[in-house]
Coordinates of C-alpha atoms and ligand atoms in Angstrom, one line a residue:
M299 CA 0.0 0.0 0.0
A300 CA 2.8 2.4 1.0
K301 CA 4.6 1.5 -2.1
K302 CA 1.6 2.3 -4.2
K303 CA 1.2 5.7 -2.6
G304 CA 4.9 6.3 -2.9
G305 CA 4.6 5.7 -6.7
S306 CA 1.8 8.2 -7.2
Y307 CA 3.4 10.8 -4.9
R308 CA 6.5 10.6 -7.0
I309 CA 4.6 11.5 -10.1
K310 CA 2.8 14.3 -8.3
F311 CA 6.1 15.6 -7.0
L312 CA 7.6 15.4 -10.5
M313 CA 4.6 17.3 -12.0
I314 CA 4.9 20.1 -9.3
I315 CA 8.7 20.3 -9.8
T316 CA 8.1 20.5 -13.6
Y317 CA 5.5 23.2 -13.1
L318 CA 7.9 25.2 -10.8
C319 CA 10.7 24.9 -13.3
A320 CA 8.8 25.4 -16.5
G321 CA 6.1 27.7 -15.2
L322 CA 6.7 29.6 -12.0
I323 CA 10.4 30.3 -12.1
P324 CA 10.3 31.7 -15.6
L325 CA 7.2 33.8 -14.8
F326 CA 8.9 35.4 -11.8
L327 CA 12.2 35.9 -13.7
F328 CA 10.3 37.5 -16.5
T329 CA 8.4 39.9 -14.2
A330 CA 11.7 40.8 -12.5
V331 CA 13.4 41.4 -15.8
V332 CA 10.5 43.6 -17.0
F333 CA 10.7 45.7 -13.9
K334 CA 14.5 46.1 -14.1
T335 CA 14.3 47.1 -17.8
T336 CA 11.5 49.6 -17.0
E337 CA 13.5 51.1 -14.2
N338 CA 16.6 51.3 -16.4
Y339 CA 14.6 52.9 -19.1
F340 CA 13.3 55.6 -16.7
I341 CA 16.8 56.2 -15.2
E342 CA 18.3 56.6 -18.7
E343 CA 15.5 59.0 -19.6
K344 CA 16.1 60.9 -16.4
K345 CA 19.9 61.1 -17.2
K346 CA 19.1 62.7 -20.6
E347 CA 16.7 65.1 -19.1
L348 CA 19.2 66.1 -16.4
L349 CA 22.0 66.5 -18.9
N350 CA 19.8 68.8 -20.9
Q351 CA 19.0 70.8 -17.8
A352 CA 22.7 71.0 -16.8
N353 CA 23.6 72.1 -20.3
I354 CA 21.1 74.9 -20.3
F355 CA 22.5 76.0 -17.0
S356 CA 26.0 75.9 -18.2
G357 CA 25.0 78.0 -21.3
H358 CA 23.3 80.5 -19.1
I359 CA 26.3 80.8 -16.9
T360 CA 28.5 81.3 -19.9
I361 CA 26.3 83.9 -21.5
S362 CA 25.7 85.8 -18.2
G363 CA 29.4 85.8 -17.3
Y364 CA 28.1 84.7 -14.0
L365 CA 31.4 83.3 -12.8
K366 CA 33.2 86.6 -13.3
N367 CA 30.4 89.1 -12.7
K368 CA 29.7 88.9 -9.0
D369 CA 26.8 91.3 -9.3
M370 CA 24.6 88.9 -11.1
R371 CA 25.2 86.1 -8.7
H372 CA 22.3 86.8 -6.4
A373 CA 19.7 86.6 -9.2
F374 CA 21.3 83.5 -10.5
D375 CA 21.6 81.8 -7.1
R376 CA 17.8 82.3 -6.8
D377 CA 17.3 80.9 -10.2
I378 CA 19.4 77.8 -9.2
E379 CA 17.6 77.3 -6.0
L380 CA 14.2 77.6 -7.7
T381 CA 15.1 75.1 -10.4
S382 CA 16.5 72.7 -7.9
E383 CA 13.3 72.9 -5.9
Q384 CA 11.0 72.4 -8.8
G385 CA 13.1 69.6 -10.3
G386 CA 13.6 67.8 -7.0
F387 CA 17.4 67.7 -7.4
R388 CA 20.5 69.4 -6.0
I389 CA 22.5 71.8 -8.2
I390 CA 26.1 72.5 -7.5
V391 CA 28.2 75.0 -9.5
T392 CA 32.0 74.7 -9.2
D393 CA 34.9 76.5 -10.8
D394 CA 37.6 74.7 -12.8
M395 CA 39.3 73.6 -9.5
G396 CA 36.2 72.0 -8.1
V397 CA 35.6 74.7 -5.6
V398 CA 31.9 75.1 -4.9
I399 CA 30.6 78.5 -6.0
E400 CA 27.0 77.8 -5.4
D401 CA 25.1 74.8 -3.8
S402 CA 21.3 74.8 -4.1
N403 CA 21.4 73.1 -0.6
G404 CA 23.7 75.8 0.6
T405 CA 25.7 73.3 2.6
D406 CA 28.9 72.9 0.5
N407 CA 29.5 76.4 -0.5
G408 CA 33.2 77.1 -0.6
K409 CA 34.2 73.5 -0.3
T410 CA 36.2 71.6 -2.9
I411 CA 34.6 68.7 -4.6
I412 CA 36.8 66.3 -6.4
I413 CA 34.8 63.5 -7.9
P414 CA 35.6 61.5 -11.0
E415 CA 32.6 63.0 -12.9
I416 CA 33.8 66.6 -12.3
V417 CA 37.3 65.7 -13.4
E418 CA 36.0 63.9 -16.5
A419 CA 33.7 66.9 -17.4
L420 CA 36.6 69.3 -17.1
E421 CA 39.0 67.1 -19.0
T422 CA 36.9 65.4 -21.6
K423 CA 33.1 65.6 -21.9
D424 CA 29.9 65.8 -20.0
V425 CA 28.8 62.8 -17.9
A426 CA 25.7 61.3 -16.4
R427 CA 26.3 58.4 -14.2
E428 CA 24.5 56.3 -11.6
Q429 CA 26.3 55.9 -8.3
E430 CA 26.4 52.8 -6.2
S431 CA 24.0 54.5 -3.8
G432 CA 21.6 54.8 -6.7
D433 CA 22.0 58.6 -7.0
I434 CA 22.5 60.0 -10.4
Y435 CA 25.4 62.5 -10.9
V436 CA 25.2 64.7 -14.0
V437 CA 28.1 67.0 -14.7
T438 CA 28.4 69.5 -17.6
S439 CA 31.3 71.9 -18.1
I440 CA 30.9 75.7 -18.2
V441 CA 32.9 77.3 -21.1
D442 CA 34.0 80.9 -20.9
E443 CA 34.1 83.4 -23.8
S444 CA 37.5 82.2 -24.9
G445 CA 36.2 78.6 -25.2
K446 CA 38.1 77.4 -22.0
K447 CA 36.5 75.2 -19.5
A448 CA 35.9 77.5 -16.5
G449 CA 33.8 75.4 -14.2
T450 CA 31.1 72.7 -13.9
V451 CA 27.4 72.3 -13.2
L452 CA 26.8 69.2 -11.0
I453 CA 23.2 67.9 -10.6
I454 CA 22.7 65.3 -8.0
Y455 CA 19.4 63.4 -8.3
K456 CA 18.0 60.8 -6.0
P457 CA 15.8 58.7 -8.1
E458 CA 13.3 57.9 -5.3
D459 CA 10.3 58.9 -7.3
I460 CA 11.3 56.4 -10.0
H461 CA 11.7 53.7 -7.4
A462 CA 8.4 54.7 -5.8
M463 CA 6.7 54.5 -9.2
I464 CA 8.2 51.1 -10.0
A465 CA 7.2 49.8 -6.5
G466 CA 3.7 51.1 -7.2
I467 CA 3.4 48.9 -10.3
R468 CA 5.4 46.0 -8.9
K469 CA 3.0 45.3 -6.0
P470 CA -0.2 44.7 -8.0
V471 CA 1.7 42.8 -10.7
Y472 CA 3.3 40.5 -8.1
I473 CA -0.1 40.0 -6.5
M474 CA -1.5 39.0 -9.9
T475 CA 1.5 36.7 -10.6
I476 CA 1.0 35.0 -7.2
L477 CA -2.7 34.7 -7.8
I478 CA -2.1 33.2 -11.3
S479 CA 0.5 30.8 -9.8
C480 CA -2.0 29.6 -7.2
I481 CA -4.7 29.0 -9.8
V482 CA -2.3 27.1 -12.1
L483 CA -0.9 25.1 -9.1
T484 CA -4.4 24.1 -8.2
F485 CA -4.9 22.9 -11.8
V486 CA -1.6 21.0 -11.7
L487 CA -2.6 19.3 -8.4
V488 CA -6.1 18.4 -9.8
L489 CA -4.5 17.2 -13.1
S490 CA -1.8 15.2 -11.3
H491 CA -4.6 13.6 -9.2
T492 CA -6.6 12.7 -12.2
I493 CA -3.5 11.1 -13.7
T494 CA -2.1 9.4 -10.6
G495 CA -5.6 8.1 -9.4
P496 CA -6.0 5.8 -12.4
L497 CA -2.3 5.0 -12.3
S498 CA -2.5 3.8 -8.7
K499 CA -5.5 1.7 -9.6
L500 CA -3.6 0.3 -12.6
M501 CA -0.6 -0.5 -10.4
E502 CA -2.9 -2.3 -7.9
V503 CA -4.5 -4.3 -10.7
I504 CA -1.1 -5.3 -12.2
R505 CA 0.2 -6.3 -8.7
N506 CA -2.9 -8.5 -8.1
I507 CA -2.6 -10.1 -11.5
S508 CA 1.1 -10.8 -10.9
E509 CA 0.1 -12.4 -7.6
G510 CA -2.0 -14.9 -9.6
H511 CA -5.5 -13.2 -9.5
F512 CA -6.0 -13.5 -13.2
D513 CA -9.7 -12.5 -12.9
E514 CA -8.7 -9.0 -11.7
R515 CA -9.6 -6.2 -14.2
M516 CA -8.9 -2.5 -14.6
P517 CA -12.2 -0.6 -14.8
V518 CA -11.8 1.0 -18.3
D519 CA -13.9 4.0 -19.2
E520 CA -15.0 3.5 -22.8
N521 CA -15.5 7.2 -23.4
S522 CA -12.1 8.4 -22.3
D523 CA -9.5 7.3 -24.8
N524 CA -6.5 8.4 -23.0
E525 CA -3.1 6.6 -22.7
I526 CA -3.8 5.3 -19.2
M527 CA -7.1 3.8 -20.3
Q528 CA -5.3 2.3 -23.3
V529 CA -2.7 0.7 -21.0
G530 CA -5.6 -0.4 -18.7
A531 CA -7.3 -2.1 -21.7
A532 CA -4.0 -3.7 -22.7
V533 CA -3.5 -5.0 -19.1
N534 CA -7.1 -6.4 -19.2
N535 CA -6.3 -8.1 -22.4
M536 CA -3.1 -9.5 -21.0
A537 CA -5.0 -10.8 -17.9
E538 CA -7.6 -12.4 -20.2
K539 CA -4.8 -14.2 -22.1
L540 CA -3.2 -15.3 -18.8
E541 CA -6.6 -16.5 -17.6
E542 CA -7.0 -18.5 -20.8
V543 CA -3.5 -19.9 -20.5
E544 CA -4.2 -20.8 -16.9
T545 CA -7.5 -22.5 -17.8
S546 CA -6.0 -24.3 -20.7
R547 CA -3.1 -25.5 -18.5
Q548 CA -5.6 -26.9 -16.0
H549 CA -7.5 -28.5 -18.8
F550 CA -4.4 -29.9 -20.2
V551 CA -3.3 -31.5 -16.9
S552 CA -6.8 -33.0 -16.4
N553 CA -6.9 -34.2 -20.0
V554 CA -3.5 -35.8 -19.7
S555 CA -4.5 -37.6 -16.5
H556 CA -7.8 -38.6 -18.0
E557 CA -6.2 -39.9 -21.3
L558 CA -3.6 -41.9 -19.4
K559 CA -6.1 -43.2 -16.9
T560 CA -8.2 -44.9 -19.4
P561 CA -5.6 -47.3 -20.8
L562 CA -4.2 -47.8 -17.3
S563 CA -7.6 -48.8 -16.0
S564 CA -8.0 -51.2 -18.9
I565 CA -4.5 -52.7 -18.2
K566 CA -5.5 -53.0 -14.5
V567 CA -8.8 -54.8 -15.3
L568 CA -7.1 -57.1 -17.9
S569 CA -4.2 -58.0 -15.7
E570 CA -6.4 -58.6 -12.7
S571 CA -8.7 -60.9 -14.7
I572 CA -5.8 -63.1 -15.7
L573 CA -4.4 -63.1 -12.2
L574 CA -7.6 -64.1 -10.7
D575 CA -8.4 -66.8 -13.3
S576 CA -5.4 -69.1 -12.9
E577 CA -7.3 -71.8 -14.8
A578 CA -7.8 -69.8 -17.9
P579 CA -6.6 -71.3 -21.2
K580 CA -3.5 -70.1 -22.9
E581 CA -5.5 -68.4 -25.7
T582 CA -7.2 -66.2 -23.2
Y583 CA -3.8 -65.3 -21.7
I584 CA -2.5 -64.4 -25.2
E585 CA -5.6 -62.4 -26.0
F586 CA -5.5 -60.4 -22.8
L587 CA -1.8 -59.8 -23.1
K588 CA -2.4 -58.6 -26.7
D589 CA -5.0 -56.2 -25.3
I590 CA -2.6 -55.0 -22.6
N591 CA 0.1 -54.6 -25.2
S592 CA -2.2 -52.4 -27.4
E593 CA -3.1 -50.3 -24.3
V594 CA 0.6 -49.8 -23.6
D595 CA 1.1 -48.8 -27.2
R596 CA -1.7 -46.3 -26.9
M597 CA -0.1 -44.8 -23.7
T598 CA 3.3 -44.7 -25.5
E599 CA 1.6 -42.9 -28.4
I600 CA 0.0 -40.4 -26.1
I601 CA 3.2 -39.8 -24.2
N602 CA 5.3 -39.4 -27.4
D603 CA 2.8 -36.9 -28.8
L604 CA 2.8 -35.1 -25.5
L605 CA 6.6 -35.0 -25.3
T606 CA 6.7 -33.6 -28.9
L607 CA 4.2 -30.9 -28.0
V608 CA 5.9 -29.9 -24.8
K609 CA 9.2 -29.7 -26.5
L610 CA 7.7 -27.6 -29.3
D611 CA 6.3 -25.3 -26.6
Q612 CA 9.5 -25.0 -24.8
K613 CA 11.4 -24.6 -28.1
E614 CA 13.7 -27.2 -26.6
I615 CA 14.2 -29.3 -29.7
P616 CA 16.8 -27.5 -31.8
V617 CA 15.2 -26.1 -34.9
T618 CA 17.2 -26.2 -38.0
F619 CA 15.8 -24.4 -41.0
N620 CA 17.2 -25.6 -44.3
Q621 CA 16.3 -24.9 -47.9
E622 CA 14.4 -28.0 -48.8
S623 CA 12.4 -29.2 -51.8
L624 CA 8.8 -29.4 -50.6
N625 CA 8.0 -31.6 -53.5
S626 CA 10.4 -34.2 -52.1
V627 CA 9.1 -33.8 -48.6
I628 CA 5.5 -34.4 -49.6
E629 CA 6.4 -37.2 -52.0
D630 CA 8.0 -39.0 -49.1
I631 CA 4.9 -38.5 -46.9
V632 CA 2.6 -39.7 -49.7
K633 CA 4.8 -42.7 -50.4
R634 CA 4.8 -43.6 -46.7
L635 CA 1.1 -43.2 -46.2
R636 CA -0.1 -44.7 -49.4
P637 CA -0.4 -48.2 -47.9
L638 CA -2.8 -46.8 -45.3
A639 CA -5.0 -45.3 -48.0
D640 CA -4.8 -48.4 -50.1
N641 CA -6.0 -50.5 -47.1
K642 CA -9.2 -48.4 -47.0
N643 CA -9.5 -48.4 -50.8
I644 CA -9.1 -44.6 -50.7
D645 CA -8.3 -42.7 -53.9
F646 CA -5.1 -41.0 -52.8
E647 CA -3.9 -38.3 -55.1
Y648 CA -0.9 -35.9 -55.0
T649 CA -0.4 -33.0 -57.4
A650 CA 2.6 -30.6 -57.3
V651 CA 1.6 -27.5 -59.3
K652 CA 5.2 -26.2 -59.1
E653 CA 8.6 -26.9 -57.9
V654 CA 8.7 -25.4 -54.5
N655 CA 11.7 -24.8 -52.3
A656 CA 11.3 -23.4 -48.8
E657 CA 13.2 -22.9 -45.6
I658 CA 11.9 -25.6 -43.3
D659 CA 12.8 -27.9 -40.5
R660 CA 12.3 -31.1 -42.5
T661 CA 11.6 -33.5 -39.6
K662 CA 9.1 -31.2 -37.9
F663 CA 7.4 -30.1 -41.1
T664 CA 7.1 -33.7 -42.3
L665 CA 5.4 -34.6 -39.0
A666 CA 3.0 -31.6 -39.3
V667 CA 1.9 -32.5 -42.9
S668 CA 1.8 -36.2 -42.1
N669 CA -0.7 -35.5 -39.3
L670 CA -3.1 -33.8 -41.8
V671 CA -2.8 -36.5 -44.4
E672 CA -3.2 -39.2 -41.8
N673 CA -6.3 -37.5 -40.5
G674 CA -7.6 -37.2 -44.1
I675 CA -7.2 -41.0 -44.5
K676 CA -8.4 -41.7 -41.0
Y677 CA -11.6 -39.7 -41.2
T678 CA -12.6 -40.8 -44.7
D679 CA -14.6 -43.9 -45.2
E680 CA -13.7 -46.7 -47.6
G681 CA -13.8 -45.7 -51.3
G682 CA -13.4 -42.0 -50.5
K683 CA -10.8 -39.6 -51.8
V684 CA -7.9 -37.8 -50.3
K685 CA -6.0 -35.2 -52.3
V686 CA -2.7 -33.3 -51.5
V687 CA -1.8 -30.3 -53.6
L688 CA 1.5 -28.3 -53.4
D689 CA 1.6 -24.8 -54.9
C690 CA 3.3 -21.5 -54.3
D691 CA 3.3 -17.8 -55.1
H692 CA 6.2 -15.4 -54.9
Q693 CA 6.3 -15.4 -51.1
N694 CA 4.5 -18.5 -49.8
A695 CA 4.1 -22.2 -50.2
F696 CA 0.7 -23.7 -50.0
I697 CA -0.1 -27.3 -49.1
T698 CA -3.7 -28.3 -49.4
V699 CA -5.0 -31.5 -47.9
S700 CA -8.6 -32.3 -48.7
D701 CA -10.7 -35.3 -48.2
T702 CA -14.2 -36.5 -48.9
G703 CA -14.6 -37.8 -45.4
I704 CA -17.0 -37.4 -42.5
G705 CA -16.3 -33.6 -42.2
M706 CA -16.9 -31.5 -39.1
A707 CA -19.6 -29.1 -37.9
E708 CA -18.8 -25.4 -38.2
E709 CA -18.7 -24.9 -34.4
E710 CA -16.0 -27.6 -34.0
L711 CA -13.5 -26.0 -36.4
S712 CA -12.2 -23.4 -33.8
K713 CA -11.6 -26.2 -31.3
I714 CA -9.8 -28.9 -33.2
F715 CA -6.4 -27.4 -32.7
Q716 CA -6.7 -27.6 -28.9
R717 CA -4.8 -30.2 -27.1
F718 CA -6.7 -33.5 -26.6
Y719 CA -9.7 -32.1 -28.4
R720 CA -11.5 -34.9 -30.3
I721 CA -14.9 -34.6 -31.8
D722 CA -17.3 -36.9 -30.0
K723 CA -18.3 -38.9 -33.0
T724 CA -14.7 -39.7 -33.9
R725 CA -14.0 -40.4 -30.2
N726 CA -16.2 -43.4 -30.4
R727 CA -14.7 -44.7 -33.6
E728 CA -11.9 -47.1 -33.6
T729 CA -9.6 -44.5 -35.3
G730 CA -7.2 -44.5 -32.3
G731 CA -6.2 -40.8 -32.3
T732 CA -4.8 -38.9 -29.3
G733 CA -6.3 -35.6 -30.1
L734 CA -2.8 -34.1 -30.1
G735 CA -2.0 -34.4 -33.8
L736 CA -3.5 -31.1 -35.0
S737 CA -2.0 -29.3 -32.0
I738 CA 1.4 -30.5 -33.1
T739 CA 0.7 -29.4 -36.7
H740 CA -0.5 -26.0 -35.6
S741 CA 2.5 -25.3 -33.3
T742 CA 4.9 -26.5 -36.1
V743 CA 3.3 -24.3 -38.7
L744 CA 3.4 -21.3 -36.4
M745 CA 7.1 -22.1 -35.8
H746 CA 7.6 -21.7 -39.5
N747 CA 5.9 -18.3 -39.4
G748 CA 3.0 -19.7 -41.4
S749 CA -0.7 -20.2 -40.9
I750 CA -3.3 -23.0 -41.2
K751 CA -6.9 -22.8 -42.3
V752 CA -9.6 -25.3 -42.2
T753 CA -12.9 -25.6 -44.0
S754 CA -15.3 -28.5 -43.6
R755 CA -18.8 -29.7 -44.1
E756 CA -20.3 -32.6 -42.2
N757 CA -20.5 -35.8 -44.3
E758 CA -18.9 -34.0 -47.3
G759 CA -15.3 -33.5 -46.4
T760 CA -12.6 -31.3 -45.0
T761 CA -9.9 -29.2 -46.5
F762 CA -6.8 -27.9 -44.6
V763 CA -4.6 -25.3 -46.2
V764 CA -1.1 -24.7 -44.8
R765 CA 0.7 -21.6 -45.8
I766 CA 4.4 -21.1 -45.0
P767 CA 6.7 -18.3 -46.2
L768 CA 9.4 -19.5 -48.6
I769 CA 12.0 -17.8 -46.6
H770 CA 11.7 -18.4 -42.9
N771 CA 12.3 -14.8 -41.6
M772 CA 9.9 -13.2 -44.0
Ligands
LIG836 P1 -6.7 -37.2 -33.5 O1 -5.5 -37.9 -33.0 O2 -7.9 -37.5 -32.7 O3 -6.9 -37.3 -35.0 P2 -6.2 -34.5 -34.1 O4 -5.6 -33.4 -33.2 O5 -5.3 -34.9 -35.2 O6 -6.4 -35.7 -33.1 O7 -7.6 -34.1 -34.5 C1 -8.5 -33.6 -33.6 C2 -9.9 -33.9 -34.0 O8 -10.3 -33.2 -35.2 C3 -10.1 -35.4 -34.4 O9 -10.3 -36.2 -33.3 C4 -11.3 -35.3 -35.3 O10 -12.5 -35.3 -34.6 C5 -11.1 -34.0 -36.0 N1 -10.5 -34.1 -37.3 C6 -9.2 -33.8 -37.7 N2 -9.0 -34.0 -39.0 C7 -10.2 -34.3 -39.5 C8 -10.7 -34.6 -40.9 N3 -9.8 -34.6 -41.9 N4 -12.0 -34.9 -41.0 C9 -12.8 -34.9 -40.0 N5 -12.4 -34.7 -38.7 C10 -11.2 -34.4 -38.5

């Protein structure tokens, strides 16, 4: 139980991790990048604006000769203070040595300020730079009438309003993002539950089946054609097959016991009869021993067939596929079985339409075809006809064995390849089969990657058609 839950938790956990990696983290990263870009954009714009302002000031100072003409200072100082107040920044005017001539704050008047921005503005060109503290320093140079750099205008701006504005947008956006994340997370959880629920059930079903409960089935919803349901249907299918195998195994064992028990009981009865009747004449002894002997033969026949089948199943007998002439294979069979047909006065005919060569295991294939021909002879009454035809196309060889015998009812045809299956009416006849011949033929044909078909009509006859590919691995 714990194992089962562990399995489904792992999938849930994986889905949530995937969601975090593929959904949430990129979403938050994206939002952060958007904010940073927006902030940078505003700061860059502010720098341009401040540079502009500082340049206008520098121009004014140059035109007014303010640095030299002390009389005009008062008016200009007022102007600086006013602009600084309106713009929300500090303006400092220095001479070419960095000595503060006017500070809109009024705190640094007369002090010397040597910062890289002022040096740069005096030596090369105007600068606008963000400081580590976040403040923006903008410095432009003041040029006197002779074109010489006579001082600087320094604007110090604290971008708090930009930060405040960004923070103002950030809050609702983050709230929205978190809200969206929660909604999506709920969906992910519901989705993972809808996936892991059936998966857990499937696991449980598979575990039960593997413990031997072959009647266990996965409830499959016909309407939902998703992959889990498809796996469920496949598992059900597999369980059905296992159930069939299990049932047929049980039948097989009970059939074997039954088939062997019959001759054994006969042997027991026969031997007891002779043992009890010590006075019996020699002829009776011989007759009984003959009967015992034929029962032993029958048991041997059954056991031999069983061994062949079991070996075929286990693929234990080494299979050797060789290029063989099917004409020669079938001629041999016909030659060997002709006396049987002759005994029953059966018209036994063999036609080879073409020369056919195919990759077969000669011994096994001979046994498979012999079973069909033997059956044809066995289940055809005196004076009937059995016909064997060999033909082929580009890919397959076809061997047709037809007879004008007792035939079979339609409903029997699907069962005759089962082990020990014998049709009742033939069971009673003295044909002496084991009910294993067709199983052997069927397994052998499958081993050759072929197929076998049967058509039959009661009291009219039966036709078996065996198809095998000319090349084994086709
Ligand atoms: P068996 O040893 O009894 O012949 P098989 O496996 O060869 O066993 O055949 C299974 C059953 O199929 C037979 O018992 C018989 O009832 C039926 N059968 C097979 N071949 C024919 C045929 N050519 N004509 C009529 N019935 C047949």
